[in-house]
mmCIF file of C-alpha atoms in Angstrom:
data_model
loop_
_atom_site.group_PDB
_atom_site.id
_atom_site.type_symbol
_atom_site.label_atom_id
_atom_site.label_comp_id
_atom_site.label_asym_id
_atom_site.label_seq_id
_atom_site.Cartn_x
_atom_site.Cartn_y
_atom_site.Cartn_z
ATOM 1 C CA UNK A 1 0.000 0.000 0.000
ATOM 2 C CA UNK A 2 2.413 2.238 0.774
ATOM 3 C CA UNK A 3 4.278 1.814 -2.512
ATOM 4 C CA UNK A 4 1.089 2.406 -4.669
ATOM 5 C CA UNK A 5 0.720 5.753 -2.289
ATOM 6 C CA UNK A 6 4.487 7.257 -1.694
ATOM 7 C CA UNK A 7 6.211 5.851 -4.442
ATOM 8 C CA UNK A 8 4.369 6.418 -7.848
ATOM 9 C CA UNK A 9 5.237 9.202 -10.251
ATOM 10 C CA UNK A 10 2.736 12.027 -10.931
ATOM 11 C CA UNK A 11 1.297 10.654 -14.027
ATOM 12 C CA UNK A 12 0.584 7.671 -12.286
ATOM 13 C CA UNK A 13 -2.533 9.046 -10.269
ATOM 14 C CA UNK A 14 -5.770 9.070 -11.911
ATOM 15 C CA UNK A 15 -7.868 11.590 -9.888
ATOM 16 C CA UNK A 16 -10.178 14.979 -11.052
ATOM 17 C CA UNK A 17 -7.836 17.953 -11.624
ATOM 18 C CA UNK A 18 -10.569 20.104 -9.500
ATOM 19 C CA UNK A 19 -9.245 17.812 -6.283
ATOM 20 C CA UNK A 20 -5.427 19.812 -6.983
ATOM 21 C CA UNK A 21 -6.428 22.876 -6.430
ATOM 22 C CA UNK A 22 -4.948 24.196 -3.223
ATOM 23 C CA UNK A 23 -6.807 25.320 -0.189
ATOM 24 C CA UNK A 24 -5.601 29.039 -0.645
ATOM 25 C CA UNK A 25 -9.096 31.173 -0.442
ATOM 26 C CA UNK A 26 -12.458 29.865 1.751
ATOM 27 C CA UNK A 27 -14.527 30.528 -0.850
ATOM 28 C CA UNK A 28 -12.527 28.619 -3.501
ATOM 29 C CA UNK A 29 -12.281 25.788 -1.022
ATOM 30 C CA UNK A 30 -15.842 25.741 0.056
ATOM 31 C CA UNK A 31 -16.904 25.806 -3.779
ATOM 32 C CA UNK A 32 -14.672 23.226 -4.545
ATOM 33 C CA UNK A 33 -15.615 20.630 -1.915
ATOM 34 C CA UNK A 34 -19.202 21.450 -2.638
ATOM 35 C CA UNK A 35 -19.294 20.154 -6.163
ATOM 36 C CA UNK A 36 -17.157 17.710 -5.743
ATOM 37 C CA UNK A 37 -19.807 16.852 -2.420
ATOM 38 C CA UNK A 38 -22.559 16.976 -4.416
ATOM 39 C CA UNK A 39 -20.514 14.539 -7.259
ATOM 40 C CA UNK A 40 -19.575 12.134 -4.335
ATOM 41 C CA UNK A 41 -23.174 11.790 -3.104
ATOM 42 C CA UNK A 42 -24.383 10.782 -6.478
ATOM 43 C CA UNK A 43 -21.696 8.286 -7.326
ATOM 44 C CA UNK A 44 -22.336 6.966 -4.189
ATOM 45 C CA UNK A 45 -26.595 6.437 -5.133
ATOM 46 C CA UNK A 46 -25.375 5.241 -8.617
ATOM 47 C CA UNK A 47 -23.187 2.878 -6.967
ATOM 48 C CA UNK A 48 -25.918 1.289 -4.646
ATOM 49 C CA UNK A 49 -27.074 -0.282 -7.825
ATOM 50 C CA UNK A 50 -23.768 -1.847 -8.633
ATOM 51 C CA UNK A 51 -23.986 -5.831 -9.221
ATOM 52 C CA UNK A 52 -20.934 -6.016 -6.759
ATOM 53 C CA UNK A 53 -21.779 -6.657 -3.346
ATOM 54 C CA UNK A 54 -18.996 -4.765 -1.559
ATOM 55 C CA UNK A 55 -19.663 -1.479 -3.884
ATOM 56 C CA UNK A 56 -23.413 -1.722 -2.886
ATOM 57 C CA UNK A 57 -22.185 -2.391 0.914
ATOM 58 C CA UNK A 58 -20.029 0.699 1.013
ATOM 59 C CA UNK A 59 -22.268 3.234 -1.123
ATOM 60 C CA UNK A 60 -25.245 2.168 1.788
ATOM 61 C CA UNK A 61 -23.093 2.623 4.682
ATOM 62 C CA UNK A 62 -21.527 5.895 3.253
ATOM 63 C CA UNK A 63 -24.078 7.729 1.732
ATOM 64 C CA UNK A 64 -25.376 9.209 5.010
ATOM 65 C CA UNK A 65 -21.843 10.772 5.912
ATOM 66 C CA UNK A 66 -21.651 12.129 2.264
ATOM 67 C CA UNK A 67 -24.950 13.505 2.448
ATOM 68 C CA UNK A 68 -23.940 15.470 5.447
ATOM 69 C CA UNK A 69 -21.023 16.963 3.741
ATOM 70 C CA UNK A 70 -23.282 18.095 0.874
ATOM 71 C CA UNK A 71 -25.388 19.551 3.228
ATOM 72 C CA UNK A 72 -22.505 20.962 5.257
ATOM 73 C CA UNK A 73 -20.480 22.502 1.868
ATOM 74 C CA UNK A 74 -23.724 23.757 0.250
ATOM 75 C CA UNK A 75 -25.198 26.135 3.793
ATOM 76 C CA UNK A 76 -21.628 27.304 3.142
ATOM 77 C CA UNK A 77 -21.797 28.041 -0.204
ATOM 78 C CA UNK A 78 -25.267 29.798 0.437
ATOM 79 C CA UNK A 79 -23.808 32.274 3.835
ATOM 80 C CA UNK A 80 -21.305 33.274 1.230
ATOM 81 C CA UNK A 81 -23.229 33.479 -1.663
ATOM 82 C CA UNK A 82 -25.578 35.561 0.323
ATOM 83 C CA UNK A 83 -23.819 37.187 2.718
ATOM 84 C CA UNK A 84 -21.830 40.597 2.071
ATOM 85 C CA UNK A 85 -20.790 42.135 -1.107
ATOM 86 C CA UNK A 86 -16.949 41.096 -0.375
ATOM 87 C CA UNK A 87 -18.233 37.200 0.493
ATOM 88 C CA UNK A 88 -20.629 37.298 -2.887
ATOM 89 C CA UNK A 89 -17.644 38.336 -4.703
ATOM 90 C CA UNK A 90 -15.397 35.766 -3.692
ATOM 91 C CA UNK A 91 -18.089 33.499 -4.460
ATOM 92 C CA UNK A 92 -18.044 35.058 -7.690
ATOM 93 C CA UNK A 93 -14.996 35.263 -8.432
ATOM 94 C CA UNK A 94 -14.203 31.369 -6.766
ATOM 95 C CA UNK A 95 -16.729 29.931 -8.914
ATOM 96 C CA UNK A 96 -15.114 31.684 -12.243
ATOM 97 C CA UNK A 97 -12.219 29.956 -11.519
ATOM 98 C CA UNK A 98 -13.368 26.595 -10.700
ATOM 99 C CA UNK A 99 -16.304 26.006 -12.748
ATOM 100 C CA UNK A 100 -13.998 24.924 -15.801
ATOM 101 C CA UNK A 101 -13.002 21.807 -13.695
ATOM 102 C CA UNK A 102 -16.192 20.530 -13.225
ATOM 103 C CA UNK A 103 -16.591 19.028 -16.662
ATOM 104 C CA UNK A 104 -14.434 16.326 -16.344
ATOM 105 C CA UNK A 105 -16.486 14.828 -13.209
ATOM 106 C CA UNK A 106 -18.548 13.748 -16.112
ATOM 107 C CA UNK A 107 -16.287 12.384 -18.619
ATOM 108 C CA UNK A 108 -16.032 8.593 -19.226
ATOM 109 C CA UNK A 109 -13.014 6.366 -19.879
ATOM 110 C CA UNK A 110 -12.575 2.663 -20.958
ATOM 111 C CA UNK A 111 -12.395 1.477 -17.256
ATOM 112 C CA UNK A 112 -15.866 3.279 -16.384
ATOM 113 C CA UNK A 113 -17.206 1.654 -20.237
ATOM 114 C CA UNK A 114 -16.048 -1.337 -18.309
ATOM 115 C CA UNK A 115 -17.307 -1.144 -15.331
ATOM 116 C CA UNK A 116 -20.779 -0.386 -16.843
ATOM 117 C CA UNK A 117 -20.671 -3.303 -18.934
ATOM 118 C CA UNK A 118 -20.205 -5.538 -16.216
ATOM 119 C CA UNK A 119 -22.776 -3.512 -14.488
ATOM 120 C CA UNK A 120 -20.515 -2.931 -11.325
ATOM 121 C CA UNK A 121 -19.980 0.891 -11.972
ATOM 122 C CA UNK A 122 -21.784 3.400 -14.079
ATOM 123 C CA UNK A 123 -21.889 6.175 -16.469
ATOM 124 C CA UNK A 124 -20.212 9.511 -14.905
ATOM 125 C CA UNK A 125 -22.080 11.400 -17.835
ATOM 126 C CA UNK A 126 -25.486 10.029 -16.292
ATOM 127 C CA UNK A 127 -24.702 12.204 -13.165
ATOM 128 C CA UNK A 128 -24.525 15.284 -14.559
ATOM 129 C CA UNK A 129 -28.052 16.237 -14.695
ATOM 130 C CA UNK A 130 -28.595 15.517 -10.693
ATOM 131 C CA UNK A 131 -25.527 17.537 -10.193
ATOM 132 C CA UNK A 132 -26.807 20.546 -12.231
ATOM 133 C CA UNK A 133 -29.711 20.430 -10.468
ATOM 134 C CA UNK A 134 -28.611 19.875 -6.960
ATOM 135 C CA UNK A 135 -26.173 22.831 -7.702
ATOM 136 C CA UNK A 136 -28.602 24.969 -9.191
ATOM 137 C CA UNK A 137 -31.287 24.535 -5.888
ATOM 138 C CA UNK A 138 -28.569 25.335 -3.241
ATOM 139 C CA UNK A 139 -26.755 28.778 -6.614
ATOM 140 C CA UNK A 140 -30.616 29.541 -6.023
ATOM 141 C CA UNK A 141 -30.545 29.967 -2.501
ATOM 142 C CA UNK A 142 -26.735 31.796 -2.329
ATOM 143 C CA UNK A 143 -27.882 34.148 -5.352
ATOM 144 C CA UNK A 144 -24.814 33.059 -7.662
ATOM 145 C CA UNK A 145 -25.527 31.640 -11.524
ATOM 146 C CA UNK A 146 -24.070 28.513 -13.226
ATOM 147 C CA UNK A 147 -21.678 30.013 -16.191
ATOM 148 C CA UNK A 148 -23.582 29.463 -19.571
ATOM 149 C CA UNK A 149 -20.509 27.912 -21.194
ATOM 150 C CA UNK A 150 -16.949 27.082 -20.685
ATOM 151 C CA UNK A 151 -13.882 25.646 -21.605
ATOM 152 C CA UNK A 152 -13.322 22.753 -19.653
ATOM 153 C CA UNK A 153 -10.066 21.514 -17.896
ATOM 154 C CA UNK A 154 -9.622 17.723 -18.498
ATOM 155 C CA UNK A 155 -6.874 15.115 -18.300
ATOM 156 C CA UNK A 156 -6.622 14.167 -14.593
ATOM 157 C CA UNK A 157 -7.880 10.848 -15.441
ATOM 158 C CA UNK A 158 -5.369 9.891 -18.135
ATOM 159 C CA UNK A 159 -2.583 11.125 -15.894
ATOM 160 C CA UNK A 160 -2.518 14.687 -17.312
ATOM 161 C CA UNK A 161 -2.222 17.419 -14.159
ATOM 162 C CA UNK A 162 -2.182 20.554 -12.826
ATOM 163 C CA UNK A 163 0.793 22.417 -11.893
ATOM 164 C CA UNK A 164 -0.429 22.174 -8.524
ATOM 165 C CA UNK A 165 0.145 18.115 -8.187
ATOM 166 C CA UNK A 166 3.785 18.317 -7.934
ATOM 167 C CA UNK A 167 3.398 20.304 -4.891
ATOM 168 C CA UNK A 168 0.934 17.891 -2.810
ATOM 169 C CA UNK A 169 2.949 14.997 -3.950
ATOM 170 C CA UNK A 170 6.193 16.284 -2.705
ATOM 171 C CA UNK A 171 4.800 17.027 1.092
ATOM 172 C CA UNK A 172 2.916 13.400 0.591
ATOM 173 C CA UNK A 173 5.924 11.628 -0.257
ATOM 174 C CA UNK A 174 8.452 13.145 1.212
ATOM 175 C CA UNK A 175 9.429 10.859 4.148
ATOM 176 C CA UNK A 176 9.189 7.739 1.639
ATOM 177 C CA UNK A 177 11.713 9.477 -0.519
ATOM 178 C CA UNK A 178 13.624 10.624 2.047
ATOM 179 C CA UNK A 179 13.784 7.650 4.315
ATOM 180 C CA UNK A 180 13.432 4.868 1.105
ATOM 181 C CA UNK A 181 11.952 1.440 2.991
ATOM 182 C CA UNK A 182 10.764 2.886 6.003
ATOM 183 C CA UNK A 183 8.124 1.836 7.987
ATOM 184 C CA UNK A 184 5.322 3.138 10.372
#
Protein backbone atom coordinates (compact mmCIF):
# COMPACT_ATOMS: atom_id res chain seq x y z
CA UNK A 1 0.00 0.00 0.00
CA UNK A 2 2.41 2.24 0.77
CA UNK A 3 4.28 1.81 -2.51
CA UNK A 4 1.09 2.41 -4.67
CA UNK A 5 0.72 5.75 -2.29
CA UNK A 6 4.49 7.26 -1.69
CA UNK A 7 6.21 5.85 -4.44
CA UNK A 8 4.37 6.42 -7.85
CA UNK A 9 5.24 9.20 -10.25
CA UNK A 10 2.74 12.03 -10.93
CA UNK A 11 1.30 10.65 -14.03
CA UNK A 12 0.58 7.67 -12.29
CA UNK A 13 -2.53 9.05 -10.27
CA UNK A 14 -5.77 9.07 -11.91
CA UNK A 15 -7.87 11.59 -9.89
CA UNK A 16 -10.18 14.98 -11.05
CA UNK A 17 -7.84 17.95 -11.62
CA UNK A 18 -10.57 20.10 -9.50
CA UNK A 19 -9.25 17.81 -6.28
CA UNK A 20 -5.43 19.81 -6.98
CA UNK A 21 -6.43 22.88 -6.43
CA UNK A 22 -4.95 24.20 -3.22
CA UNK A 23 -6.81 25.32 -0.19
CA UNK A 24 -5.60 29.04 -0.64
CA UNK A 25 -9.10 31.17 -0.44
CA UNK A 26 -12.46 29.87 1.75
CA UNK A 27 -14.53 30.53 -0.85
CA UNK A 28 -12.53 28.62 -3.50
CA UNK A 29 -12.28 25.79 -1.02
CA UNK A 30 -15.84 25.74 0.06
CA UNK A 31 -16.90 25.81 -3.78
CA UNK A 32 -14.67 23.23 -4.54
CA UNK A 33 -15.62 20.63 -1.92
CA UNK A 34 -19.20 21.45 -2.64
CA UNK A 35 -19.29 20.15 -6.16
CA UNK A 36 -17.16 17.71 -5.74
CA UNK A 37 -19.81 16.85 -2.42
CA UNK A 38 -22.56 16.98 -4.42
CA UNK A 39 -20.51 14.54 -7.26
CA UNK A 40 -19.58 12.13 -4.33
CA UNK A 41 -23.17 11.79 -3.10
CA UNK A 42 -24.38 10.78 -6.48
CA UNK A 43 -21.70 8.29 -7.33
CA UNK A 44 -22.34 6.97 -4.19
CA UNK A 45 -26.59 6.44 -5.13
CA UNK A 46 -25.38 5.24 -8.62
CA UNK A 47 -23.19 2.88 -6.97
CA UNK A 48 -25.92 1.29 -4.65
CA UNK A 49 -27.07 -0.28 -7.83
CA UNK A 50 -23.77 -1.85 -8.63
CA UNK A 51 -23.99 -5.83 -9.22
CA UNK A 52 -20.93 -6.02 -6.76
CA UNK A 53 -21.78 -6.66 -3.35
CA UNK A 54 -19.00 -4.76 -1.56
CA UNK A 55 -19.66 -1.48 -3.88
CA UNK A 56 -23.41 -1.72 -2.89
CA UNK A 57 -22.18 -2.39 0.91
CA UNK A 58 -20.03 0.70 1.01
CA UNK A 59 -22.27 3.23 -1.12
CA UNK A 60 -25.24 2.17 1.79
CA UNK A 61 -23.09 2.62 4.68
CA UNK A 62 -21.53 5.89 3.25
CA UNK A 63 -24.08 7.73 1.73
CA UNK A 64 -25.38 9.21 5.01
CA UNK A 65 -21.84 10.77 5.91
CA UNK A 66 -21.65 12.13 2.26
CA UNK A 67 -24.95 13.51 2.45
CA UNK A 68 -23.94 15.47 5.45
CA UNK A 69 -21.02 16.96 3.74
CA UNK A 70 -23.28 18.09 0.87
CA UNK A 71 -25.39 19.55 3.23
CA UNK A 72 -22.51 20.96 5.26
CA UNK A 73 -20.48 22.50 1.87
CA UNK A 74 -23.72 23.76 0.25
CA UNK A 75 -25.20 26.14 3.79
CA UNK A 76 -21.63 27.30 3.14
CA UNK A 77 -21.80 28.04 -0.20
CA UNK A 78 -25.27 29.80 0.44
CA UNK A 79 -23.81 32.27 3.83
CA UNK A 80 -21.30 33.27 1.23
CA UNK A 81 -23.23 33.48 -1.66
CA UNK A 82 -25.58 35.56 0.32
CA UNK A 83 -23.82 37.19 2.72
CA UNK A 84 -21.83 40.60 2.07
CA UNK A 85 -20.79 42.14 -1.11
CA UNK A 86 -16.95 41.10 -0.37
CA UNK A 87 -18.23 37.20 0.49
CA UNK A 88 -20.63 37.30 -2.89
CA UNK A 89 -17.64 38.34 -4.70
CA UNK A 90 -15.40 35.77 -3.69
CA UNK A 91 -18.09 33.50 -4.46
CA UNK A 92 -18.04 35.06 -7.69
CA UNK A 93 -15.00 35.26 -8.43
CA UNK A 94 -14.20 31.37 -6.77
CA UNK A 95 -16.73 29.93 -8.91
CA UNK A 96 -15.11 31.68 -12.24
CA UNK A 97 -12.22 29.96 -11.52
CA UNK A 98 -13.37 26.60 -10.70
CA UNK A 99 -16.30 26.01 -12.75
CA UNK A 100 -14.00 24.92 -15.80
CA UNK A 101 -13.00 21.81 -13.70
CA UNK A 102 -16.19 20.53 -13.22
CA UNK A 103 -16.59 19.03 -16.66
CA UNK A 104 -14.43 16.33 -16.34
CA UNK A 105 -16.49 14.83 -13.21
CA UNK A 106 -18.55 13.75 -16.11
CA UNK A 107 -16.29 12.38 -18.62
CA UNK A 108 -16.03 8.59 -19.23
CA UNK A 109 -13.01 6.37 -19.88
CA UNK A 110 -12.58 2.66 -20.96
CA UNK A 111 -12.39 1.48 -17.26
CA UNK A 112 -15.87 3.28 -16.38
CA UNK A 113 -17.21 1.65 -20.24
CA UNK A 114 -16.05 -1.34 -18.31
CA UNK A 115 -17.31 -1.14 -15.33
CA UNK A 116 -20.78 -0.39 -16.84
CA UNK A 117 -20.67 -3.30 -18.93
CA UNK A 118 -20.20 -5.54 -16.22
CA UNK A 119 -22.78 -3.51 -14.49
CA UNK A 120 -20.51 -2.93 -11.32
CA UNK A 121 -19.98 0.89 -11.97
CA UNK A 122 -21.78 3.40 -14.08
CA UNK A 123 -21.89 6.17 -16.47
CA UNK A 124 -20.21 9.51 -14.90
CA UNK A 125 -22.08 11.40 -17.83
CA UNK A 126 -25.49 10.03 -16.29
CA UNK A 127 -24.70 12.20 -13.16
CA UNK A 128 -24.53 15.28 -14.56
CA UNK A 129 -28.05 16.24 -14.69
CA UNK A 130 -28.59 15.52 -10.69
CA UNK A 131 -25.53 17.54 -10.19
CA UNK A 132 -26.81 20.55 -12.23
CA UNK A 133 -29.71 20.43 -10.47
CA UNK A 134 -28.61 19.87 -6.96
CA UNK A 135 -26.17 22.83 -7.70
CA UNK A 136 -28.60 24.97 -9.19
CA UNK A 137 -31.29 24.53 -5.89
CA UNK A 138 -28.57 25.33 -3.24
CA UNK A 139 -26.75 28.78 -6.61
CA UNK A 140 -30.62 29.54 -6.02
CA UNK A 141 -30.54 29.97 -2.50
CA UNK A 142 -26.73 31.80 -2.33
CA UNK A 143 -27.88 34.15 -5.35
CA UNK A 144 -24.81 33.06 -7.66
CA UNK A 145 -25.53 31.64 -11.52
CA UNK A 146 -24.07 28.51 -13.23
CA UNK A 147 -21.68 30.01 -16.19
CA UNK A 148 -23.58 29.46 -19.57
CA UNK A 149 -20.51 27.91 -21.19
CA UNK A 150 -16.95 27.08 -20.68
CA UNK A 151 -13.88 25.65 -21.61
CA UNK A 152 -13.32 22.75 -19.65
CA UNK A 153 -10.07 21.51 -17.90
CA UNK A 154 -9.62 17.72 -18.50
CA UNK A 155 -6.87 15.12 -18.30
CA UNK A 156 -6.62 14.17 -14.59
CA UNK A 157 -7.88 10.85 -15.44
CA UNK A 158 -5.37 9.89 -18.13
CA UNK A 159 -2.58 11.13 -15.89
CA UNK A 160 -2.52 14.69 -17.31
CA UNK A 161 -2.22 17.42 -14.16
CA UNK A 162 -2.18 20.55 -12.83
CA UNK A 163 0.79 22.42 -11.89
CA UNK A 164 -0.43 22.17 -8.52
CA UNK A 165 0.15 18.12 -8.19
CA UNK A 166 3.79 18.32 -7.93
CA UNK A 167 3.40 20.30 -4.89
CA UNK A 168 0.93 17.89 -2.81
CA UNK A 169 2.95 15.00 -3.95
CA UNK A 170 6.19 16.28 -2.71
CA UNK A 171 4.80 17.03 1.09
CA UNK A 172 2.92 13.40 0.59
CA UNK A 173 5.92 11.63 -0.26
CA UNK A 174 8.45 13.15 1.21
CA UNK A 175 9.43 10.86 4.15
CA UNK A 176 9.19 7.74 1.64
CA UNK A 177 11.71 9.48 -0.52
CA UNK A 178 13.62 10.62 2.05
CA UNK A 179 13.78 7.65 4.32
CA UNK A 180 13.43 4.87 1.11
CA UNK A 181 11.95 1.44 2.99
CA UNK A 182 10.76 2.89 6.00
CA UNK A 183 8.12 1.84 7.99
CA UNK A 184 5.32 3.14 10.37
Amino acid sequence: EDTLAMLRKEREYRNFLICEVPNEDFAQTILRQFFFDVFHYLQYEALKSSSDETLVAIAEKSIKEVAYHVRYSGEWVIRLGDGTDISHEKMKSALEFLWPFTGELFESDELDAWAVEKEIGFDPAALKKGWTEKVNAVFDQAGLQLPEKAWMQSGGKKGYHTEYMGYILSELQMMQRTYPGLEW
